[in-house]
Amino acid sequence: MRIVRDLSELTAPVDGAVVTIGNFDGVHLGHREIFRRVVERARELQGTAVVLTFVPHPLKVLDPERAPRLLNTYAEKERLIAASCIDLMVALPFDAELAALPAALFVEEILMRKIGVAHLIVGYDYAFGRHREGDVAFLQRKGAELGFAVEVLSPVVSGGESYSSTRIRRLLAAGDVAGVVPLLGRHFTLEGRVIHGANRGQKLGFPTANLLTEKEILPRPGVYAVRVRQDEKFFDGVMNIGFNPTFGVERISLEVHLLDFSGDLYGQDLRVYFVERLRGEKVFASGEELSLAIRRDIERARTLLADTRIVEYREYLDCGFSPPGRDA
């Protein structure tokens, strides 16, 4: 997938551009259904499957207090969109100037002149531009005027409720990491670099890797059964997200204990796949009581993880060429 981060990189319109527009935070299965249709239509037209998105999320510029914590880092979003068989991703810098651009000029100058849209695919409730004036009816009128088709997709529904990033955030806030898998089409993950911690786990007999991550949203504080990827190796693990109340820590920490692992992880990058929440945080009367609880967590995690297959992403898109790589 080619990534364009500045419109000046598009020196000519894209051949047969089939375009969808959105933030696509989470790249959940609802988003992937849109991408599937974009790819399908692009192959029919022998054109180019294009995703137009914005960096940063528009609300981070327009109303930072209301801006959502993002489910993916921008690097993760790029990787997941690439895994969806998209040919070109335009990551348009969002600033006050773009926010003030009337919807008509956005369509004429960016969609038509720069990208060369031939076919636009949007969700039934999509709207963009100043005061959200660029709704579906507006796009259909502009398409008829300028000569591009507009296809409107119905909502993708699971369990009587539409797929949405808000729904996934709600589940993560409740610690329901198992419940997000059917919506994301994969296990929720975070990536982080191993940094030096207080070595409390080592002293208790359960050495942990302390992670520094760019992830904006985390599951509810507590203890989780996880799988951890180090390079191409996978390890079962137990992860604690929280404030270590037994030790009176005020800053949230991410600590993961890899089962049956020995070695030095400092400075390395790990990817953590969340499988199930084991328990909430608790204040223990002593280190011995905490050690006993950790042993119970490990035993339960071993049982849960023994029968768990990690879903890295849903391999169901027919791209018309070789399937995407699994690193998503």
Short mmCIF file of C-alpha atoms in Angstrom, two decimals:
data_model
loop_
_atom_site.label_atom_id
_atom_site.label_comp_id
_atom_site.label_asym_id
_atom_site.label_seq_id
_atom_site.Cartn_x
_atom_site.Cartn_y
_atom_site.Cartn_z
CA MET A 1 0.00 0.00 0.00
CA ARG A 2 1.26 3.44 -0.90
CA ILE A 3 0.82 6.11 1.79
CA VAL A 4 0.54 9.80 0.89
CA ARG A 5 0.90 12.21 3.79
CA ASP A 6 0.81 15.45 1.80
CA LEU A 7 -1.38 16.23 -1.20
CA SER A 8 1.64 17.70 -3.00
CA GLU A 9 2.80 14.10 -3.43
CA LEU A 10 -0.16 13.50 -5.76
CA THR A 11 1.22 15.05 -8.94
CA ALA A 12 -1.60 13.58 -11.03
CA PRO A 13 -5.06 12.19 -10.30
CA VAL A 14 -5.22 8.51 -9.43
CA ASP A 15 -6.38 6.11 -12.15
CA GLY A 16 -9.95 4.95 -11.53
CA ALA A 17 -9.98 6.06 -7.91
CA VAL A 18 -12.59 4.26 -5.81
CA VAL A 19 -12.52 6.25 -2.56
CA THR A 20 -13.89 6.02 0.93
CA ILE A 21 -13.46 8.74 3.56
CA GLY A 22 -13.36 8.48 7.33
CA ASN A 23 -11.34 8.31 10.53
CA PHE A 24 -11.56 4.49 10.75
CA ASP A 25 -10.40 4.36 14.36
CA GLY A 26 -10.14 0.73 15.40
CA VAL A 27 -10.36 -0.60 11.83
CA HIS A 28 -13.14 -2.87 13.06
CA LEU A 29 -15.18 -5.28 10.95
CA GLY A 30 -17.63 -2.54 10.01
CA HIS A 31 -14.75 -0.56 8.52
CA ARG A 32 -13.40 -3.68 6.87
CA GLU A 33 -16.73 -4.27 5.16
CA ILE A 34 -16.43 -0.78 3.64
CA PHE A 35 -12.87 -1.57 2.54
CA ARG A 36 -14.02 -4.90 1.08
CA ARG A 37 -16.53 -3.05 -1.11
CA VAL A 38 -13.96 -0.41 -2.10
CA VAL A 39 -11.50 -3.12 -3.18
CA GLU A 40 -14.22 -5.08 -4.99
CA ARG A 41 -15.39 -2.03 -6.95
CA ALA A 42 -11.82 -0.96 -7.74
CA ARG A 43 -11.09 -4.40 -9.20
CA GLU A 44 -14.28 -4.21 -11.29
CA LEU A 45 -13.17 -0.85 -12.69
CA GLN A 46 -9.50 -1.92 -12.97
CA GLY A 47 -8.84 1.12 -10.83
CA THR A 48 -7.30 2.01 -7.47
CA ALA A 49 -8.72 1.33 -3.99
CA VAL A 50 -8.24 4.52 -1.96
CA VAL A 51 -8.79 5.35 1.71
CA LEU A 52 -8.81 9.04 2.63
CA THR A 53 -8.34 9.65 6.34
CA PHE A 54 -7.17 12.44 8.62
CA VAL A 55 -4.21 12.97 10.97
CA PRO A 56 -4.78 13.86 13.72
CA HIS A 57 -8.39 12.94 14.44
CA PRO A 58 -10.40 16.11 13.59
CA LEU A 59 -11.80 16.48 17.11
CA LYS A 60 -8.26 16.77 18.47
CA VAL A 61 -8.10 20.04 16.54
CA LEU A 62 -11.70 21.21 16.71
CA ASP A 63 -12.66 20.22 20.26
CA PRO A 64 -9.83 18.51 22.18
CA GLU A 65 -11.99 18.07 25.29
CA ARG A 66 -14.40 15.88 23.31
CA ALA A 67 -11.77 14.06 21.26
CA PRO A 68 -11.93 10.30 21.80
CA ARG A 69 -8.96 8.30 22.96
CA LEU A 70 -7.98 6.38 19.85
CA LEU A 71 -8.16 2.60 19.67
CA ASN A 72 -5.14 2.42 17.37
CA THR A 73 -1.91 4.31 17.07
CA TYR A 74 -1.51 5.81 13.62
CA ALA A 75 1.12 3.18 12.78
CA GLU A 76 -1.33 0.41 13.73
CA LYS A 77 -4.07 1.98 11.64
CA GLU A 78 -1.82 2.14 8.61
CA ARG A 79 -0.84 -1.51 9.02
CA LEU A 80 -4.44 -2.65 9.39
CA ILE A 81 -5.64 -0.67 6.38
CA ALA A 82 -2.80 -2.13 4.32
CA ALA A 83 -3.89 -5.60 5.46
CA SER A 84 -7.35 -4.79 4.07
CA CYS A 85 -5.93 -4.81 0.51
CA ILE A 86 -6.17 -1.04 -0.03
CA ASP A 87 -3.86 0.33 -2.73
CA LEU A 88 -3.49 3.94 -1.60
CA MET A 89 -4.00 5.63 1.75
CA VAL A 90 -4.11 9.43 1.83
CA ALA A 91 -3.42 10.53 5.42
CA LEU A 92 -4.51 14.14 5.11
CA PRO A 93 -3.07 16.53 7.73
CA PHE A 94 -6.02 18.03 9.58
CA ASP A 95 -5.63 21.60 10.77
CA ALA A 96 -7.72 24.74 11.24
CA GLU A 97 -7.39 25.63 7.55
CA LEU A 98 -8.79 22.30 6.42
CA ALA A 99 -11.51 22.50 9.07
CA ALA A 100 -12.67 25.83 7.62
CA LEU A 101 -12.77 24.52 4.03
CA PRO A 102 -16.34 24.42 2.69
CA ALA A 103 -17.54 20.94 1.75
CA ALA A 104 -17.96 21.95 -1.91
CA LEU A 105 -14.30 23.01 -2.16
CA PHE A 106 -13.20 19.82 -0.39
CA VAL A 107 -14.95 17.76 -3.06
CA GLU A 108 -13.80 19.90 -5.98
CA GLU A 109 -10.19 20.54 -4.94
CA ILE A 110 -9.26 17.40 -3.02
CA LEU A 111 -11.54 14.58 -4.12
CA MET A 112 -11.73 15.58 -7.79
CA ARG A 113 -8.65 17.62 -8.72
CA LYS A 114 -6.05 15.92 -6.53
CA ILE A 115 -7.34 12.36 -6.12
CA GLY A 116 -9.52 12.06 -9.21
CA VAL A 117 -12.43 10.22 -7.60
CA ALA A 118 -14.44 8.07 -10.00
CA HIS A 119 -16.53 6.23 -7.41
CA LEU A 120 -17.13 7.28 -3.81
CA ILE A 121 -18.28 4.81 -1.13
CA VAL A 122 -19.55 6.09 2.22
CA GLY A 123 -21.65 4.90 5.14
CA TYR A 124 -25.32 5.87 5.34
CA ASP A 125 -24.69 8.47 8.09
CA TYR A 126 -21.41 9.92 6.82
CA ALA A 127 -20.92 13.70 6.97
CA PHE A 128 -17.85 15.91 6.77
CA GLY A 129 -16.76 19.49 6.33
CA ARG A 130 -17.58 22.69 8.14
CA HIS A 131 -20.74 22.18 10.22
CA ARG A 132 -20.96 18.66 8.74
CA GLU A 133 -22.49 20.12 5.61
CA GLY A 134 -21.04 17.36 3.43
CA ASP A 135 -23.68 14.74 4.10
CA VAL A 136 -24.82 11.91 1.81
CA ALA A 137 -27.40 14.01 -0.05
CA PHE A 138 -24.77 16.70 -0.67
CA LEU A 139 -22.28 14.14 -1.99
CA GLN A 140 -24.88 12.66 -4.32
CA ARG A 141 -25.61 16.12 -5.76
CA LYS A 142 -21.90 16.86 -6.24
CA GLY A 143 -21.36 13.45 -7.80
CA ALA A 144 -24.12 14.12 -10.36
CA GLU A 145 -22.63 17.57 -11.04
CA LEU A 146 -18.98 16.52 -11.35
CA GLY A 147 -19.34 13.05 -12.81
CA PHE A 148 -18.50 10.57 -10.06
CA ALA A 149 -20.72 7.84 -8.64
CA VAL A 150 -21.74 7.79 -4.99
CA GLU A 151 -22.51 4.47 -3.30
CA VAL A 152 -24.07 4.49 0.16
CA LEU A 153 -23.63 1.45 2.38
CA SER A 154 -26.13 0.31 4.99
CA PRO A 155 -24.94 -0.11 8.59
CA VAL A 156 -23.11 -3.32 9.42
CA VAL A 157 -24.84 -4.84 12.44
CA SER A 158 -23.79 -7.35 15.09
CA GLY A 159 -26.14 -8.48 17.85
CA GLY A 160 -28.73 -5.90 16.87
CA GLU A 161 -26.23 -3.04 17.25
CA SER A 162 -24.05 -1.37 14.63
CA TYR A 163 -20.31 -1.91 14.68
CA SER A 164 -18.74 1.23 16.11
CA SER A 165 -15.55 2.44 17.71
CA THR A 166 -17.63 3.86 20.57
CA ARG A 167 -19.06 0.41 21.29
CA ILE A 168 -15.55 -1.07 21.40
CA ARG A 169 -14.35 1.67 23.76
CA ARG A 170 -17.26 0.92 26.06
CA LEU A 171 -16.35 -2.76 26.23
CA LEU A 172 -12.67 -2.00 26.90
CA ALA A 173 -13.65 0.43 29.67
CA ALA A 174 -15.48 -2.50 31.29
CA GLY A 175 -12.46 -4.78 30.84
CA ASP A 176 -14.32 -7.00 28.37
CA VAL A 177 -11.37 -7.75 26.11
CA ALA A 178 -12.99 -11.01 24.97
CA GLY A 179 -16.12 -9.11 23.91
CA VAL A 180 -14.26 -6.88 21.44
CA VAL A 181 -12.89 -9.77 19.37
CA PRO A 182 -16.12 -10.31 17.35
CA LEU A 183 -16.23 -6.57 16.61
CA LEU A 184 -12.58 -6.00 15.76
CA GLY A 185 -12.15 -9.33 13.99
CA ARG A 186 -8.97 -9.79 16.03
CA HIS A 187 -7.74 -9.62 19.61
CA PHE A 188 -7.14 -6.15 21.03
CA THR A 189 -3.44 -5.37 21.23
CA LEU A 190 -0.98 -2.85 22.46
CA GLU A 191 2.66 -2.44 21.56
CA GLY A 192 5.28 -1.12 23.91
CA ARG A 193 8.98 -0.89 24.60
CA VAL A 194 10.37 -2.56 27.70
CA ILE A 195 11.71 -0.01 30.16
CA HIS A 196 13.24 -0.25 33.64
CA GLY A 197 10.74 -0.45 36.50
CA ALA A 198 10.90 -0.78 40.27
CA ASN A 199 11.78 -4.52 40.13
CA ARG A 200 8.96 -5.36 42.56
CA GLY A 201 7.97 -8.37 40.45
CA GLN A 202 11.51 -9.69 40.51
CA LYS A 203 11.60 -9.45 44.30
CA LEU A 204 8.31 -11.34 44.54
CA GLY A 205 9.61 -14.10 42.27
CA PHE A 206 7.64 -13.04 39.19
CA PRO A 207 9.80 -10.79 37.00
CA THR A 208 7.81 -8.44 34.83
CA ALA A 209 8.50 -6.38 31.73
CA ASN A 210 7.40 -2.78 32.22
CA LEU A 211 6.04 -1.33 29.00
CA LEU A 212 6.00 2.20 27.61
CA THR A 213 3.31 2.52 24.95
CA GLU A 214 1.84 5.17 22.67
CA LYS A 215 -1.59 3.57 22.97
CA GLU A 216 -4.21 6.13 24.00
CA ILE A 217 -6.82 3.70 25.30
CA LEU A 218 -6.22 0.77 27.62
CA PRO A 219 -8.54 -1.88 29.01
CA ARG A 220 -9.95 -1.29 32.48
CA PRO A 221 -7.27 -1.60 35.20
CA GLY A 222 -6.86 -5.17 36.36
CA VAL A 223 -5.08 -8.43 35.63
CA TYR A 224 -5.36 -10.08 32.22
CA ALA A 225 -4.44 -13.34 30.54
CA VAL A 226 -2.43 -12.34 27.46
CA ARG A 227 -0.27 -13.63 24.69
CA VAL A 228 2.92 -11.71 24.05
CA ARG A 229 4.80 -11.53 20.77
CA GLN A 230 8.55 -10.91 20.85
CA ASP A 231 9.85 -10.78 17.29
CA GLU A 232 8.34 -13.98 15.84
CA LYS A 233 7.99 -15.84 19.13
CA PHE A 234 4.82 -16.04 21.23
CA PHE A 235 4.65 -16.45 25.00
CA ASP A 236 1.73 -16.88 27.36
CA GLY A 237 1.59 -14.19 29.99
CA VAL A 238 -0.21 -12.34 32.74
CA MET A 239 -0.49 -8.58 32.50
CA ASN A 240 -1.34 -6.01 35.16
CA ILE A 241 -2.71 -2.63 34.17
CA GLY A 242 -3.08 -0.23 37.04
CA PHE A 243 -1.58 1.62 39.94
CA ASN A 244 -0.18 -1.22 42.06
CA PRO A 245 -2.36 -0.24 45.06
CA THR A 246 -0.51 -2.57 47.44
CA PHE A 247 2.59 -0.40 46.94
CA GLY A 248 0.76 2.95 46.73
CA VAL A 249 1.85 3.74 43.18
CA GLU A 250 0.04 6.75 41.67
CA ARG A 251 1.17 6.49 38.04
CA ILE A 252 -0.52 3.86 35.89
CA SER A 253 1.81 1.06 34.92
CA LEU A 254 1.80 -1.76 32.38
CA GLU A 255 3.58 -4.86 33.65
CA VAL A 256 3.60 -8.23 31.93
CA HIS A 257 4.99 -11.49 33.27
CA LEU A 258 5.95 -13.94 30.51
CA LEU A 259 5.39 -17.55 31.50
CA ASP A 260 8.33 -19.93 31.09
CA PHE A 261 10.62 -17.15 29.86
CA SER A 262 14.07 -16.14 31.00
CA GLY A 263 16.20 -13.47 29.43
CA ASP A 264 16.78 -9.74 29.11
CA LEU A 265 13.99 -7.79 27.41
CA TYR A 266 15.10 -4.23 28.18
CA GLY A 267 14.82 -1.98 25.12
CA GLN A 268 12.88 -4.54 23.12
CA ASP A 269 9.43 -4.04 21.61
CA LEU A 270 6.61 -6.38 22.61
CA ARG A 271 3.10 -6.77 21.27
CA VAL A 272 0.48 -7.84 23.82
CA TYR A 273 -2.74 -9.62 22.78
CA PHE A 274 -5.48 -9.41 25.42
CA VAL A 275 -7.44 -12.65 25.86
CA GLU A 276 -9.47 -12.37 29.09
CA ARG A 277 -9.71 -10.31 32.26
CA LEU A 278 -8.80 -12.38 35.32
CA ARG A 279 -9.63 -9.95 38.12
CA GLY A 280 -9.63 -6.33 39.18
CA GLU A 281 -6.91 -4.57 41.13
CA LYS A 282 -6.84 -5.27 44.83
CA VAL A 283 -4.90 -4.08 47.87
CA PHE A 284 -3.14 -6.99 49.55
CA ALA A 285 -2.12 -7.02 53.19
CA SER A 286 1.39 -8.29 52.46
CA GLY A 287 3.80 -9.28 49.74
CA GLU A 288 3.16 -12.94 50.59
CA GLU A 289 -0.57 -12.53 49.99
CA LEU A 290 0.14 -10.78 46.69
CA SER A 291 2.52 -13.59 45.63
CA LEU A 292 -0.20 -16.15 46.31
CA ALA A 293 -2.69 -14.18 44.19
CA ILE A 294 -0.18 -13.94 41.33
CA ARG A 295 0.32 -17.73 41.43
CA ARG A 296 -3.44 -18.18 41.14
CA ASP A 297 -3.52 -15.70 38.23
CA ILE A 298 -0.80 -17.66 36.44
CA GLU A 299 -2.57 -20.99 36.94
CA ARG A 300 -5.81 -19.62 35.58
CA ALA A 301 -4.05 -17.95 32.65
CA ARG A 302 -2.34 -21.21 31.70
CA THR A 303 -5.71 -22.96 31.60
CA LEU A 304 -7.37 -20.22 29.54
CA LEU A 305 -4.53 -19.77 27.09
CA ALA A 306 -4.04 -23.49 26.45
CA ASP A 307 -7.14 -23.50 24.23
CA THR A 308 -6.84 -19.99 22.78
CA ARG A 309 -5.93 -19.21 19.19
CA ILE A 310 -4.88 -15.61 18.78
CA VAL A 311 -6.71 -13.83 15.97
CA GLU A 312 -4.36 -11.25 14.49
CA TYR A 313 -6.88 -10.11 11.87
CA ARG A 314 -9.75 -11.57 9.91
CA GLU A 315 -8.45 -13.17 6.70
CA TYR A 316 -11.68 -12.94 4.75
CA LEU A 317 -11.07 -10.23 2.17
CA ASP A 318 -10.80 -11.36 -1.43
CA CYS A 319 -8.33 -8.88 -2.85
CA GLY A 320 -8.05 -10.47 -6.24
CA PHE A 321 -4.39 -11.21 -5.60
CA SER A 322 -2.28 -12.93 -2.95
CA PRO A 323 -3.69 -12.71 0.60
CA PRO A 324 -2.36 -10.07 2.98
CA GLY A 325 0.39 -10.79 5.46
CA ARG A 326 -0.57 -11.73 8.99
CA ASP A 327 1.32 -8.94 10.75
CA ALA A 328 -1.69 -6.80 11.60
#
